PDB file of C-alpha atoms in Angstrom:
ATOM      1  CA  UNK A 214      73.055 153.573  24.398  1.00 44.00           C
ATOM      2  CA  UNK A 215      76.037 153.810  22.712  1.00 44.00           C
ATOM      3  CA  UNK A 216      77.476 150.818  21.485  1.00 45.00           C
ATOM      4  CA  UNK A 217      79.501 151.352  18.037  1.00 44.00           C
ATOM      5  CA  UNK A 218      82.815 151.432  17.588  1.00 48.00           C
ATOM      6  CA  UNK A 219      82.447 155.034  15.961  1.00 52.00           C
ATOM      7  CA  UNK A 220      80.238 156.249  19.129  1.00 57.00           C
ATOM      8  CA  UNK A 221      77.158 156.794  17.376  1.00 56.00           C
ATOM      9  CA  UNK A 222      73.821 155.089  19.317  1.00 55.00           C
ATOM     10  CA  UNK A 223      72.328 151.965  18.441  1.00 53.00           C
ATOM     11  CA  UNK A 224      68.586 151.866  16.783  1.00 52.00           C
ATOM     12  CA  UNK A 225      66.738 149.373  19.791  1.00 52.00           C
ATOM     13  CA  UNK A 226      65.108 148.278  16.690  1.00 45.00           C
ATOM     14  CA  UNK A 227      67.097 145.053  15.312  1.00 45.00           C
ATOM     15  CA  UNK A 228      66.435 143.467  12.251  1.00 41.00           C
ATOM     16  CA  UNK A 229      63.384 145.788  10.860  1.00 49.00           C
ATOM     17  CA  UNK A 230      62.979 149.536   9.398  1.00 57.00           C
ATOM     18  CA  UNK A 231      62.776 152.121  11.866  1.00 59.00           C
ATOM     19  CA  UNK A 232      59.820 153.165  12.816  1.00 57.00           C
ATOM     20  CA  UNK A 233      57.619 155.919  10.727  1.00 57.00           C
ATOM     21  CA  UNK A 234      57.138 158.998  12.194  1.00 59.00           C
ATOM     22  CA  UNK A 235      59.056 158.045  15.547  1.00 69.00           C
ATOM     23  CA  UNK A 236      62.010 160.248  16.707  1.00 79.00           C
ATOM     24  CA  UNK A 237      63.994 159.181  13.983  1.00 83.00           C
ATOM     25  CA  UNK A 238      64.481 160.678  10.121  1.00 85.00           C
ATOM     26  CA  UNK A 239      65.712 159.343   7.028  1.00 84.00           C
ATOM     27  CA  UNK A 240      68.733 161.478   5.703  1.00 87.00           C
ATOM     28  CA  UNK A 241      66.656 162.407   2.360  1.00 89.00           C
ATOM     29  CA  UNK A 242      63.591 163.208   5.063  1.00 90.00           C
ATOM     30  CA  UNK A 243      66.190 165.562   7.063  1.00 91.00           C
ATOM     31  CA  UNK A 244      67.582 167.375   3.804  1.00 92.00           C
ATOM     32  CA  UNK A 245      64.468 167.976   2.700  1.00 94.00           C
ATOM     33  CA  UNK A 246      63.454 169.469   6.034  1.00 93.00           C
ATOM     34  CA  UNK A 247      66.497 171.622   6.462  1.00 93.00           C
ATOM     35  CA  UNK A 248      66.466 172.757   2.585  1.00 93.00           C
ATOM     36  CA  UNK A 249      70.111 171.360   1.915  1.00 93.00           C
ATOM     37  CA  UNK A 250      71.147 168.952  -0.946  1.00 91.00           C
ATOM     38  CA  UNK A 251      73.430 165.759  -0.138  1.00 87.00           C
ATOM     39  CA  UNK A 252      77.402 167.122   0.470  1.00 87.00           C
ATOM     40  CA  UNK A 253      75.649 169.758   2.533  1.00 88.00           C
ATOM     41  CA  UNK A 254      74.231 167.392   5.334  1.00 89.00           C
ATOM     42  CA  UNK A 255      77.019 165.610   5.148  1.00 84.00           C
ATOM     43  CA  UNK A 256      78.742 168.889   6.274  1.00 83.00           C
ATOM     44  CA  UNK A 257      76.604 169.044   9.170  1.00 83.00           C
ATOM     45  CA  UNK A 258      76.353 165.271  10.664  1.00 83.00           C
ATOM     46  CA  UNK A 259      80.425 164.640   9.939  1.00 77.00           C
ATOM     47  CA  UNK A 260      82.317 167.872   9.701  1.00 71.00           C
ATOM     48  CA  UNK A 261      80.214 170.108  12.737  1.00 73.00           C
ATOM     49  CA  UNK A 262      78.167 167.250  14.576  1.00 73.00           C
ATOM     50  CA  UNK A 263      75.645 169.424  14.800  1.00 79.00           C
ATOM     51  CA  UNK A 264      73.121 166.814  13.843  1.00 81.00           C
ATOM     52  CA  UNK A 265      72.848 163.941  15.625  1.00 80.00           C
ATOM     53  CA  UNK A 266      73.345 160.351  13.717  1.00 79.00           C
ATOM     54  CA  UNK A 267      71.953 157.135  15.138  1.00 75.00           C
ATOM     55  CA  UNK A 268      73.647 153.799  13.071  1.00 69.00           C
ATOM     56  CA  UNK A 269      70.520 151.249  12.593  1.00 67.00           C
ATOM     57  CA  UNK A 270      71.296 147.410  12.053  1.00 63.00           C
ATOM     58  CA  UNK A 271      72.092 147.700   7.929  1.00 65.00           C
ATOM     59  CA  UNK A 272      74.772 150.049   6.451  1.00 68.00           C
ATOM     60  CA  UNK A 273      72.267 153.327   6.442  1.00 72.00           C
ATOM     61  CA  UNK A 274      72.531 155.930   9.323  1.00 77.00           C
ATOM     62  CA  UNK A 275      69.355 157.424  10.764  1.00 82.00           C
ATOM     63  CA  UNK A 276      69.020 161.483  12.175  1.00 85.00           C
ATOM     64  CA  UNK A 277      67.623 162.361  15.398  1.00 84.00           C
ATOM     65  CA  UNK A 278      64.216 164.520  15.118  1.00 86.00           C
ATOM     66  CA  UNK A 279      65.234 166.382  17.733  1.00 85.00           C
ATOM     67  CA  UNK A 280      68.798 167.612  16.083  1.00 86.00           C
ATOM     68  CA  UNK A 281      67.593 168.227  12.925  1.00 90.00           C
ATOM     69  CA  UNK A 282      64.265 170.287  14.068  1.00 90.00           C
ATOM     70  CA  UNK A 283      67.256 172.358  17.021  1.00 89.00           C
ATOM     71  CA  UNK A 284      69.541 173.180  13.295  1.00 90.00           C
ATOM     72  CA  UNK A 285      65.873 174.711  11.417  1.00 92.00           C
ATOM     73  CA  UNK A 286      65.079 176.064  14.544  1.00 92.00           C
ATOM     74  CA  UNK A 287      68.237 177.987  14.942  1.00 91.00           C
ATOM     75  CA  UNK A 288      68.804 178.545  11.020  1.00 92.00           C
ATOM     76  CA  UNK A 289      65.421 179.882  11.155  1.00 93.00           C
ATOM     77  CA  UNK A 290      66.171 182.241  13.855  1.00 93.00           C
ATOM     78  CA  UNK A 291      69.765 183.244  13.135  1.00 93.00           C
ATOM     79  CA  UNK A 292      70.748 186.876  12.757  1.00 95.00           C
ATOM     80  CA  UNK A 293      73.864 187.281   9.554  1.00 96.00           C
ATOM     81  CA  UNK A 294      76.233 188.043  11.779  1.00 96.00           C
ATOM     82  CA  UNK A 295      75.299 184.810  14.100  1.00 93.00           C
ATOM     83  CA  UNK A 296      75.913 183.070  10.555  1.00 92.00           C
ATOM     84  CA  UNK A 297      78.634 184.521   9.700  1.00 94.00           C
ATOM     85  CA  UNK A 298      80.648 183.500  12.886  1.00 93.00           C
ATOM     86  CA  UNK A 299      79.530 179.915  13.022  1.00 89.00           C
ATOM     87  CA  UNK A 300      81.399 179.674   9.520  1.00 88.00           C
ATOM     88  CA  UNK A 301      84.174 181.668  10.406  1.00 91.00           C
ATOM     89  CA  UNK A 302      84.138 178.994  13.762  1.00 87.00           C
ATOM     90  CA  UNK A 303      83.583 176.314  11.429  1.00 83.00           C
ATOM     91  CA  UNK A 304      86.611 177.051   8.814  1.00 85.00           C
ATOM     92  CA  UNK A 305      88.718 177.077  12.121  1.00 87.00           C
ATOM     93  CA  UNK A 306      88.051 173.933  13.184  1.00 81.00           C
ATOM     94  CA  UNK A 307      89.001 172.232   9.468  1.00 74.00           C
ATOM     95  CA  UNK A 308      92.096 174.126   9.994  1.00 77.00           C
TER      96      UNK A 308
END
């Protein structure tokens, strides 16, 4: 459901945390899963969308499980040249 002016889904959760453990992830959780510091997810949620954010009902945006665990997956899996042309892709698109 995506209700926010800036497109991002809506937590059905109003007026309370989000749920531990669910399908959701803290951005410090997420970081620490993919092995990136701060600017670096930042990178990957705003700059390449490759992570999914979900807005909750306070100021602090949530990360789908499911993104983050697809980006390990594939950074897990990646050959150097499949690397090397996502940043080559990537630089392209800040162009």
């Amino acid at each position: 459901m995506k209700t926010w002016i800036d497109d991002l889904p809506q937590v059905p959760f109003p007026y309370r945390d989000l749920p531990p453990g669910g399908e959701w992830m803290t951005r410090e959780e997420a970081a620490a899963r993919l092995g990136v510091g701060e600017y670096h997810l930042n990178a990957l949620t705003h700059g390449t969308r490759r992570i999914d954010l979900v807005r909750t009902t306070g100021p602090e945006l949530a990360l789908t499980r499911a993104s983050v665990e697809a980006e390990k997956r594939w950074r897990d899996t990646a050959n150097v040249g499949q690397k090397a042309w996502r940043l080559v892709k990537d630089l392209l698109k800040a162009l």
